[in-house]
mmCIF file of C-alpha atoms in Angstrom:
data_model
loop_
_atom_site.group_PDB
_atom_site.id
_atom_site.type_symbol
_atom_site.label_atom_id
_atom_site.label_comp_id
_atom_site.label_asym_id
_atom_site.label_seq_id
_atom_site.Cartn_x
_atom_site.Cartn_y
_atom_site.Cartn_z
ATOM 1 C CA MET A 1 -29.816 214.164 139.559
ATOM 2 C CA GLY A 2 -26.838 212.643 137.899
ATOM 3 C CA ARG A 3 -25.235 216.027 137.359
ATOM 4 C CA HIS A 4 -25.578 216.967 140.930
ATOM 5 C CA LYS A 5 -23.773 213.835 142.094
ATOM 6 C CA ILE A 6 -20.906 214.501 139.644
ATOM 7 C CA TRP A 7 -20.693 218.089 140.858
ATOM 8 C CA ARG A 8 -20.812 217.112 144.494
ATOM 9 C CA ALA A 9 -17.997 214.538 143.917
ATOM 10 C CA GLU A 10 -15.919 217.103 142.101
ATOM 11 C CA ALA A 11 -16.450 219.682 144.845
ATOM 12 C CA LYS A 12 -15.412 217.175 147.477
ATOM 13 C CA LYS A 13 -12.307 216.388 145.500
ATOM 14 C CA MET A 14 -11.413 220.049 145.194
ATOM 15 C CA ARG A 15 -12.061 220.545 148.963
ATOM 16 C CA ARG A 16 -9.723 217.629 149.850
ATOM 17 C CA LYS A 17 -7.077 219.069 147.624
ATOM 18 C CA ARG A 18 -7.247 222.519 149.195
ATOM 19 C CA ILE A 19 -7.032 220.926 152.659
ATOM 20 C CA ARG A 20 -3.890 218.973 151.571
ATOM 21 C CA GLN A 21 -2.353 222.008 150.061
ATOM 22 C CA LYS A 22 -2.997 224.028 153.238
ATOM 23 C CA LEU A 23 -1.540 221.238 155.459
ATOM 24 C CA ALA A 24 1.512 221.043 153.207
ATOM 25 C CA GLN A 25 2.057 224.811 153.322
ATOM 26 C CA GLU A 26 1.670 224.747 157.060
ATOM 27 C CA ARG A 27 4.200 221.874 157.273
ATOM 28 C CA ASP A 28 6.605 223.719 155.004
ATOM 29 C CA ASN A 29 6.301 226.877 157.032
ATOM 30 C CA ALA A 30 6.918 224.840 160.226
ATOM 31 C CA LEU A 31 9.940 223.210 158.706
ATOM 32 C CA LYS A 32 11.218 226.540 157.535
ATOM 33 C CA LYS A 33 10.699 228.124 160.876
ATOM 34 C CA GLU A 34 12.368 225.173 162.586
ATOM 35 C CA GLN A 35 15.276 225.378 160.152
ATOM 36 C CA GLU A 36 15.701 229.163 160.816
ATOM 37 C CA MET A 37 15.622 228.433 164.549
ATOM 38 C CA LYS A 38 18.109 225.670 164.079
ATOM 39 C CA GLU A 39 20.513 227.893 161.999
ATOM 40 C CA LYS A 40 20.317 230.435 164.735
ATOM 41 C CA SER A 41 21.143 227.812 167.315
ATOM 42 C CA PRO A 42 24.890 227.678 168.432
ATOM 43 C CA ARG A 43 24.933 223.847 168.685
ATOM 44 C CA TYR A 44 23.810 223.579 165.084
ATOM 45 C CA GLN A 45 26.400 226.004 163.951
ATOM 46 C CA ALA A 46 29.087 224.017 165.864
ATOM 47 C CA TRP A 47 27.777 220.723 164.344
ATOM 48 C CA LEU A 48 27.722 222.365 160.848
ATOM 49 C CA SER A 49 31.273 223.458 161.390
ATOM 50 C CA GLU A 50 32.285 219.952 162.504
ATOM 51 C CA GLN A 51 30.591 218.512 159.483
ATOM 52 C CA MET A 52 32.383 220.893 157.142
ATOM 53 C CA ALA A 53 35.716 220.125 158.778
ATOM 54 C CA PHE A 54 35.017 216.409 158.572
ATOM 55 C CA GLU A 55 34.108 216.658 154.966
ATOM 56 C CA LEU A 56 37.269 218.677 154.293
ATOM 57 C CA PHE A 57 39.353 216.140 156.235
ATOM 58 C CA ALA A 58 37.714 213.298 154.307
ATOM 59 C CA ALA A 59 38.423 215.026 150.965
ATOM 60 C CA GLU A 60 42.015 215.634 151.984
ATOM 61 C CA GLU A 61 42.433 212.055 153.262
ATOM 62 C CA GLU A 62 40.965 210.745 150.033
ATOM 63 C CA ALA A 63 43.239 212.918 148.032
ATOM 64 C CA ARG A 64 46.208 211.758 150.162
ATOM 65 C CA VAL A 65 45.263 208.104 149.717
ATOM 66 C CA ALA A 66 44.767 208.607 145.997
ATOM 67 C CA ALA A 67 48.179 210.294 145.764
ATOM 68 C CA GLU A 68 49.804 207.483 147.721
ATOM 69 C CA GLN A 69 48.039 204.867 145.509
ATOM 70 C CA HIS A 70 49.073 206.703 142.443
ATOM 71 C CA ALA A 71 52.620 206.842 143.619
ATOM 72 C CA ALA A 72 52.623 203.177 144.530
ATOM 73 C CA TRP A 73 51.119 202.393 141.139
ATOM 74 C CA LEU A 74 53.843 204.492 139.439
ATOM 75 C CA LYS A 75 56.494 202.659 141.454
ATOM 76 C CA GLU A 76 54.964 199.271 140.625
ATOM 77 C CA GLU A 77 54.683 200.287 136.984
ATOM 78 C CA GLU A 78 58.230 201.362 136.994
ATOM 79 C CA CYS A 79 59.296 198.048 138.592
ATOM 80 C CA ALA A 80 57.126 196.219 136.114
ATOM 81 C CA GLN A 81 58.662 197.998 133.182
ATOM 82 C CA LYS A 82 62.044 197.299 134.558
ATOM 83 C CA ALA A 83 61.229 193.651 135.078
ATOM 84 C CA TRP A 84 59.717 193.471 131.619
ATOM 85 C CA LYS A 85 62.861 194.990 130.162
ATOM 86 C CA GLU A 86 65.008 192.460 132.134
ATOM 87 C CA ARG A 87 62.774 189.671 131.000
ATOM 88 C CA GLN A 88 62.933 190.801 127.404
ATOM 89 C CA LYS A 89 66.676 191.056 127.750
ATOM 90 C CA ARG A 90 66.862 187.563 129.148
ATOM 91 C CA LEU A 91 64.555 186.250 126.468
ATOM 92 C CA ALA A 92 66.688 187.905 123.791
ATOM 93 C CA ALA A 93 69.768 186.295 125.444
ATOM 94 C CA ALA A 94 68.024 182.981 125.598
ATOM 95 C CA ARG A 95 67.005 183.195 121.941
ATOM 96 C CA ALA A 96 70.520 184.082 120.957
ATOM 97 C CA GLU A 97 71.906 181.222 123.156
ATOM 98 C CA ARG A 98 69.292 178.922 121.662
ATOM 99 C CA ALA A 99 70.148 179.993 118.130
ATOM 100 C CA LYS A 100 73.824 179.435 119.002
ATOM 101 C CA GLN A 101 73.100 176.102 120.466
ATOM 102 C CA GLU A 102 70.974 175.081 117.468
ATOM 103 C CA LEU A 103 73.712 176.115 115.189
ATOM 104 C CA ARG A 104 76.216 174.130 117.262
ATOM 105 C CA ILE A 105 73.989 171.100 117.299
ATOM 106 C CA LYS A 106 73.532 171.413 113.540
ATOM 107 C CA GLU A 107 77.234 171.593 113.040
ATOM 108 C CA GLU A 108 77.666 168.656 115.375
ATOM 109 C CA TRP A 109 75.057 166.659 113.578
ATOM 110 C CA GLU A 110 76.524 167.505 110.269
ATOM 111 C CA GLU A 111 79.937 166.434 111.578
ATOM 112 C CA GLU A 112 78.366 163.239 113.031
ATOM 113 C CA GLN A 113 76.727 162.573 109.672
ATOM 114 C CA ARG A 114 80.054 163.066 107.944
ATOM 115 C CA LYS A 115 81.619 160.642 110.425
ATOM 116 C CA ILE A 116 78.786 158.181 109.997
ATOM 117 C CA LYS A 117 79.123 158.404 106.263
ATOM 118 C CA ALA A 118 82.878 158.011 106.403
ATOM 119 C CA ALA A 119 82.478 155.062 108.852
ATOM 120 C CA LYS A 120 79.864 153.511 106.657
ATOM 121 C CA GLU A 121 82.145 153.923 103.552
ATOM 122 C CA GLU A 122 84.941 152.371 105.562
ATOM 123 C CA GLN A 123 82.700 149.501 106.732
ATOM 124 C CA ASP A 124 81.581 148.965 103.177
ATOM 125 C CA LYS A 125 85.123 148.816 102.087
ATOM 126 C CA ILE A 126 85.904 146.432 105.006
ATOM 127 C CA ALA A 127 82.831 144.312 104.224
ATOM 128 C CA GLU A 128 83.866 144.244 100.535
ATOM 129 C CA ARG A 129 87.382 143.136 101.502
ATOM 130 C CA LYS A 130 85.924 140.540 103.923
ATOM 131 C CA GLN A 131 83.591 139.387 101.095
ATOM 132 C CA GLN A 132 86.541 139.002 98.827
ATOM 133 C CA GLN A 133 88.534 137.270 101.499
ATOM 134 C CA GLN A 134 85.471 134.955 102.246
ATOM 135 C CA GLU A 135 85.056 134.221 98.575
ATOM 136 C CA ASN A 136 88.779 133.490 98.275
ATOM 137 C CA LEU A 137 88.593 131.348 101.437
ATOM 138 C CA MET A 138 85.524 129.446 100.071
ATOM 139 C CA ARG A 139 87.407 128.788 96.823
ATOM 140 C CA GLN A 140 90.316 127.464 98.811
ATOM 141 C CA ILE A 141 87.998 125.303 100.886
ATOM 142 C CA GLU A 142 86.377 124.052 97.623
ATOM 143 C CA ASN A 143 89.752 123.317 96.224
ATOM 144 C CA PHE A 144 90.667 121.565 99.445
ATOM 145 C CA ILE A 145 87.511 119.451 99.227
ATOM 146 C CA ASN A 146 87.517 118.710 95.436
ATOM 147 C CA LYS A 147 91.183 118.886 94.478
ATOM 148 C CA GLY A 148 92.981 117.885 97.626
ATOM 149 C CA CYS A 149 94.893 121.156 98.113
ATOM 150 C CA ASN A 150 96.134 122.371 101.441
ATOM 151 C CA MET A 151 93.573 123.548 103.955
ATOM 152 C CA PRO A 152 93.698 127.372 104.441
ATOM 153 C CA PRO A 153 95.424 128.183 107.739
ATOM 154 C CA GLU A 154 92.687 130.741 108.553
ATOM 155 C CA VAL A 155 90.257 127.848 108.869
ATOM 156 C CA ASN A 156 92.292 125.194 110.595
ATOM 157 C CA VAL A 157 92.448 126.942 113.998
ATOM 158 C CA ALA A 158 91.297 125.006 117.107
ATOM 159 C CA SER A 159 89.135 126.727 119.785
ATOM 160 C CA MET A 160 89.473 126.289 123.510
ATOM 161 C CA THR A 161 86.968 126.957 126.277
ATOM 162 C CA ASN A 162 89.538 127.382 129.216
ATOM 163 C CA PRO A 163 92.940 127.690 127.690
ATOM 164 C CA ASP A 164 94.638 128.163 131.112
ATOM 165 C CA LYS A 165 93.085 124.947 132.582
ATOM 166 C CA PRO A 166 94.062 121.303 132.094
ATOM 167 C CA SER A 167 92.287 119.334 129.429
ATOM 168 C CA CYS A 168 89.043 117.567 130.293
ATOM 169 C CA PRO A 169 89.818 113.755 130.072
ATOM 170 C CA PHE A 170 86.292 112.735 128.984
ATOM 171 C CA PHE A 171 86.062 115.445 126.293
ATOM 172 C CA THR A 172 89.535 114.587 125.067
ATOM 173 C CA LYS A 173 88.639 110.789 124.733
ATOM 174 C CA THR A 174 84.934 110.985 123.661
ATOM 175 C CA GLY A 175 84.503 114.475 122.267
ATOM 176 C CA ALA A 176 81.610 115.080 124.700
ATOM 177 C CA CYS A 177 81.307 116.207 128.349
ATOM 178 C CA ARG A 178 78.348 116.091 130.695
ATOM 179 C CA PHE A 179 79.058 119.678 131.742
ATOM 180 C CA GLY A 180 79.370 121.031 128.169
ATOM 181 C CA ASP A 181 81.161 124.377 127.832
ATOM 182 C CA ARG A 182 80.433 125.007 131.542
ATOM 183 C CA CYS A 183 83.088 122.434 132.420
ATOM 184 C CA SER A 184 85.861 123.792 134.668
ATOM 185 C CA ARG A 185 88.495 122.118 132.457
ATOM 186 C CA ASN A 186 89.615 122.961 128.957
ATOM 187 C CA HIS A 187 87.737 121.632 125.885
ATOM 188 C CA THR A 188 89.755 121.804 122.677
ATOM 189 C CA ARG A 189 87.636 121.743 119.568
ATOM 190 C CA PRO A 190 89.430 121.126 116.294
ATOM 191 C CA ALA A 191 88.536 123.282 113.368
ATOM 192 C CA ILE A 192 88.976 120.393 110.873
ATOM 193 C CA SER A 193 89.074 116.694 111.740
ATOM 194 C CA ARG A 194 88.401 113.394 110.076
ATOM 195 C CA VAL A 195 85.804 112.508 112.770
ATOM 196 C CA LEU A 196 82.343 114.086 112.851
ATOM 197 C CA LEU A 197 80.007 114.013 115.821
ATOM 198 C CA VAL A 198 76.181 114.483 115.505
ATOM 199 C CA PRO A 199 74.935 114.869 119.061
ATOM 200 C CA ASN A 200 71.650 113.119 119.912
ATOM 201 C CA PHE A 201 71.169 112.118 116.240
ATOM 202 C CA TYR A 202 69.694 108.693 117.058
ATOM 203 C CA ASP A 203 66.554 108.813 119.271
ATOM 204 C CA HIS A 204 64.487 106.002 120.724
ATOM 205 C CA ILE A 205 62.351 105.734 123.753
ATOM 206 C CA GLY A 206 64.326 102.603 124.793
ATOM 207 C CA LEU A 207 67.364 104.767 125.480
ATOM 208 C CA ARG A 208 65.498 106.728 128.122
ATOM 209 C CA GLN A 209 64.072 103.837 130.086
ATOM 210 C CA MET A 210 66.375 104.563 133.002
ATOM 211 C CA ASN A 211 65.075 108.148 133.303
ATOM 212 C CA PRO A 212 61.360 107.849 133.688
ATOM 213 C CA ASP A 213 61.074 111.524 134.736
ATOM 214 C CA GLU A 214 61.813 112.501 131.101
ATOM 215 C CA LEU A 215 58.920 110.537 129.804
ATOM 216 C CA GLU A 216 55.288 111.629 129.659
ATOM 217 C CA ALA A 217 54.255 108.409 131.445
ATOM 218 C CA ALA A 218 56.622 106.806 133.790
ATOM 219 C CA ASP A 219 55.586 103.277 132.646
ATOM 220 C CA ASP A 220 56.147 103.782 128.988
ATOM 221 C CA TRP A 221 59.609 102.292 129.068
ATOM 222 C CA LEU A 222 58.179 98.981 130.364
ATOM 223 C CA GLU A 223 56.710 98.395 126.861
ATOM 224 C CA TYR A 224 60.064 98.343 125.148
ATOM 225 C CA GLU A 225 62.845 95.764 125.216
ATOM 226 C CA ASP A 226 66.419 95.814 124.178
ATOM 227 C CA SER A 227 65.621 93.814 121.139
ATOM 228 C CA GLU A 228 63.124 96.318 119.896
ATOM 229 C CA THR A 229 65.597 99.133 120.448
ATOM 230 C CA TYR A 230 68.274 97.237 118.497
ATOM 231 C CA HIS A 231 65.894 96.528 115.609
ATOM 232 C CA HIS A 232 65.014 100.167 115.530
ATOM 233 C CA PHE A 233 68.815 100.969 115.412
ATOM 234 C CA LEU A 234 69.226 98.606 112.533
ATOM 235 C CA GLU A 235 66.594 100.520 110.526
ATOM 236 C CA PHE A 236 68.324 103.768 111.522
ATOM 237 C CA TYR A 237 71.716 102.301 110.373
ATOM 238 C CA GLU A 238 70.381 101.186 107.013
ATOM 239 C CA ASP A 239 68.662 104.557 106.463
ATOM 240 C CA VAL A 240 71.401 106.901 107.520
ATOM 241 C CA LEU A 241 74.708 105.207 106.607
ATOM 242 C CA PRO A 242 74.203 105.249 102.758
ATOM 243 C CA GLU A 243 73.636 109.001 102.910
ATOM 244 C CA TRP A 244 76.992 109.509 104.572
ATOM 245 C CA GLU A 245 78.775 107.048 102.345
ATOM 246 C CA ARG A 246 77.656 109.114 99.359
ATOM 247 C CA VAL A 247 80.192 111.788 100.521
ATOM 248 C CA GLY A 248 83.266 109.525 100.840
ATOM 249 C CA ARG A 249 84.857 106.416 102.271
ATOM 250 C CA ILE A 250 83.964 105.955 105.912
ATOM 251 C CA SER A 251 86.411 104.163 108.288
ATOM 252 C CA GLN A 252 84.248 104.146 111.408
ATOM 253 C CA PHE A 253 80.590 104.598 112.204
ATOM 254 C CA LYS A 254 79.380 104.328 115.895
ATOM 255 C CA VAL A 255 75.980 104.953 117.420
ATOM 256 C CA CYS A 256 75.893 105.426 121.221
ATOM 257 C CA CYS A 257 73.245 103.724 123.356
ATOM 258 C CA ASN A 258 74.184 105.536 126.551
ATOM 259 C CA PHE A 259 71.440 106.930 128.807
ATOM 260 C CA GLU A 260 73.339 110.090 129.691
ATOM 261 C CA PRO A 261 71.965 113.095 127.882
ATOM 262 C CA HIS A 262 75.277 114.272 126.549
ATOM 263 C CA LEU A 263 76.048 110.844 124.918
ATOM 264 C CA ARG A 264 72.485 109.551 124.285
ATOM 265 C CA GLY A 265 72.075 108.879 120.603
ATOM 266 C CA ASN A 266 75.411 110.430 119.664
ATOM 267 C CA VAL A 267 76.623 109.351 116.124
ATOM 268 C CA TYR A 268 80.365 109.305 115.286
ATOM 269 C CA ILE A 269 81.450 109.096 111.701
ATOM 270 C CA GLU A 270 85.138 108.860 110.811
ATOM 271 C CA PHE A 271 86.176 109.456 107.188
ATOM 272 C CA GLU A 272 89.389 108.295 105.701
ATOM 273 C CA SER A 273 90.219 111.871 104.494
ATOM 274 C CA ALA A 274 89.741 115.362 105.946
ATOM 275 C CA GLN A 275 88.339 116.482 102.566
ATOM 276 C CA ASP A 276 85.468 114.077 102.882
ATOM 277 C CA ALA A 277 84.753 115.124 106.346
ATOM 278 C CA VAL A 278 84.615 118.785 105.420
ATOM 279 C CA ARG A 279 82.426 117.888 102.464
ATOM 280 C CA ALA A 280 80.081 115.898 104.812
ATOM 281 C CA TYR A 281 79.987 118.724 107.312
ATOM 282 C CA LYS A 282 79.002 121.147 104.501
ATOM 283 C CA MET A 283 76.353 118.746 103.221
ATOM 284 C CA PHE A 284 74.665 117.630 106.533
ATOM 285 C CA HIS A 285 75.117 120.483 108.983
ATOM 286 C CA GLY A 286 71.709 122.173 109.505
ATOM 287 C CA ARG A 287 69.730 119.504 107.681
ATOM 288 C CA PHE A 288 66.591 117.917 109.052
ATOM 289 C CA TYR A 289 66.120 114.318 109.918
ATOM 290 C CA GLY A 290 63.069 112.919 111.724
ATOM 291 C CA GLY A 291 61.535 116.267 112.173
ATOM 292 C CA LYS A 292 64.517 117.861 114.005
ATOM 293 C CA GLN A 293 67.549 119.737 112.812
ATOM 294 C CA ILE A 294 70.841 118.062 113.124
ATOM 295 C CA ASN A 295 74.079 119.686 114.288
ATOM 296 C CA VAL A 296 77.368 118.405 113.004
ATOM 297 C CA GLU A 297 80.614 119.047 114.912
ATOM 298 C CA PHE A 298 84.275 118.239 114.316
ATOM 299 C CA VAL A 299 85.865 116.174 117.171
ATOM 300 C CA THR A 300 89.174 114.484 117.767
ATOM 301 C CA ILE A 301 89.173 110.764 118.708
ATOM 302 C CA ASP A 302 92.748 109.638 119.086
ATOM 303 C CA SER A 303 91.799 106.111 120.111
ATOM 304 C CA TRP A 304 88.504 104.343 119.759
ATOM 305 C CA LYS A 305 89.723 101.909 122.381
ATOM 306 C CA ALA A 306 90.031 104.749 124.946
ATOM 307 C CA ALA A 307 86.699 106.255 123.949
ATOM 308 C CA ILE A 308 84.616 103.141 124.020
ATOM 309 C CA CYS A 309 83.932 101.557 127.433
ATOM 310 C CA GLY A 310 86.032 98.360 127.541
ATOM 311 C CA GLN A 311 83.577 96.597 129.953
ATOM 312 C CA PHE A 312 80.383 97.402 128.053
ATOM 313 C CA HIS A 313 80.502 94.452 125.616
ATOM 314 C CA LYS A 314 81.465 92.145 128.490
ATOM 315 C CA ASN A 315 78.157 93.178 130.186
ATOM 316 C CA CYS A 316 80.013 94.082 133.285
ATOM 317 C CA CYS A 317 80.223 97.902 133.249
ATOM 318 C CA PRO A 318 79.577 98.903 136.923
ATOM 319 C CA LYS A 319 77.736 102.111 135.849
ATOM 320 C CA GLY A 320 75.583 100.515 133.216
ATOM 321 C CA ARG A 321 74.526 102.732 130.392
ATOM 322 C CA SER A 322 75.037 105.790 132.580
ATOM 323 C CA CYS A 323 78.679 105.484 132.032
ATOM 324 C CA ASN A 324 80.496 108.581 130.707
ATOM 325 C CA PHE A 325 82.431 106.496 128.125
ATOM 326 C CA LEU A 326 80.888 105.314 124.874
ATOM 327 C CA HIS A 327 78.422 102.384 124.929
ATOM 328 C CA VAL A 328 77.814 101.703 121.256
ATOM 329 C CA PHE A 329 75.484 99.467 119.312
ATOM 330 C CA ARG A 330 77.066 96.530 117.467
ATOM 331 C CA ASN A 331 77.034 97.414 113.700
ATOM 332 C CA PRO A 332 75.303 94.794 111.539
ATOM 333 C CA ARG A 333 77.486 92.407 109.594
ATOM 334 C CA ASN A 334 80.347 93.403 111.874
ATOM 335 C CA ALA A 335 80.827 96.484 109.763
ATOM 336 C CA PHE A 336 83.844 98.776 110.381
ATOM 337 C CA HIS A 337 85.397 96.208 112.691
ATOM 338 C CA ALA A 338 88.834 97.094 111.551
ATOM 339 C CA ALA A 339 88.736 100.455 113.235
ATOM 340 C CA ASP A 340 88.359 98.934 116.714
ATOM 341 C CA ARG A 341 90.499 95.842 115.956
ATOM 342 C CA ASP A 342 92.247 96.193 119.309
ATOM 343 C CA GLN A 343 89.033 95.234 120.996
ATOM 344 C CA GLN A 344 88.461 92.371 118.571
ATOM 345 C CA ASP A 345 92.015 91.161 119.334
ATOM 346 C CA TRP A 346 91.285 91.331 122.986
ATOM 347 C CA ARG A 347 88.102 89.308 122.595
ATOM 348 C CA ARG A 348 89.813 86.797 120.414
ATOM 349 C CA SER A 349 92.597 86.265 122.995
ATOM 350 C CA GLN A 350 90.028 85.935 125.732
ATOM 351 C CA ALA A 351 88.110 83.359 123.628
ATOM 352 C CA ASN A 352 91.298 81.391 122.994
ATOM 353 C CA ASN A 353 92.033 81.232 126.703
ATOM 354 C CA GLN A 354 88.555 79.880 127.515
ATOM 355 C CA SER A 355 87.516 76.233 127.473
ATOM 356 C CA PRO A 356 85.136 74.964 124.801
ATOM 357 C CA CYS A 357 82.320 74.845 127.224
ATOM 358 C CA GLN A 358 82.962 78.371 128.263
ATOM 359 C CA ARG A 359 83.029 79.414 124.595
ATOM 360 C CA ARG A 360 79.750 77.704 123.886
ATOM 361 C CA GLY A 361 78.177 79.336 126.922
ATOM 362 C CA ARG A 362 79.516 82.629 125.791
ATOM 363 C CA GLU A 363 78.047 82.173 122.223
ATOM 364 C CA ARG A 364 74.747 81.351 123.685
ATOM 365 C CA SER A 365 74.747 84.381 125.850
ATOM 366 C CA TRP A 366 75.627 86.501 122.868
ATOM 367 C CA SER A 367 72.834 85.004 120.770
ATOM 368 C CA ALA A 368 70.314 85.673 123.490
ATOM 369 C CA SER A 369 70.246 89.326 122.673
ATOM 370 C CA PRO A 370 69.624 90.589 119.092
ATOM 371 C CA GLU A 371 72.123 93.339 119.837
ATOM 372 C CA ASN A 372 74.919 90.727 120.227
ATOM 373 C CA ARG A 373 74.267 88.796 117.074
ATOM 374 C CA ARG A 374 76.852 88.953 114.323
#
């Protein structure tokens, strides 16, 4: 039973195969017959001719396009080769120019280095000569200070701020001007003088009581009186004057009590000899006192009578301590009174012309302020 089923299935399979082969053969025969009929048809022959002509045209067109593309490529290649050669030529010229420029730069640099070296050698020679001149000048200055020789003319040359302008009257009389070097008039500063000026050397809050804006608190000045300021000046006087007297003999020592910034706390020291003044300048310039560095200047005071306000000690200066002339503290023990004897003579003559009552009243007014005590 099982074999029969197998045989039957195999037989059916073979039968289907024969049917398929027969159908395929019939289809092939039909297609062959149809092809033969088509080939015999004039329309097919015409279409076939057209197809052959089209294929030939397409091949010719393709060959023509390929030839044109090849010709264009050859032309582009020729242009590219030409451009490459031109570029290589330019690069070679640029390299040659760069090499020439580098060589020129190197030569210029070497020449510049030679010039710099020569200039440095010349500067070294000049510096050496200047050093020798400076050492010689310092020896001459030391001889001037210690041995009383003549001052070297290279040092004793006055400086001017505006040589073509008239002299500033305040600077000429007091050695200080409220405008400083910005003044429109001429300030003549001596190179060497017997009078030294230390600007703003003395400092006390009592000197700033008329300028509350300069204080941290506007009411601070109310806590200080003139007597306290004068006592502070006496301490300053006893502390500073011995240091200056160590240098040489002093003929005048004045401390300003003006409120103006360019005169406030200025200290004037006049020595009997220029040698002592130069020695003091060399000793004190740039030193520190009270936490600040002091600056010492040479000034010319032709007349202390012209520099000091004549109405200050009479308590009748209309500008008060804002005056641009010197308002100075009275030195203790009437020290250095001989330097401003003209003022003493004026006061003595005024006292002689007054009545005894007036003189007693004047003495009481002087004794009322510690600043006026002898």
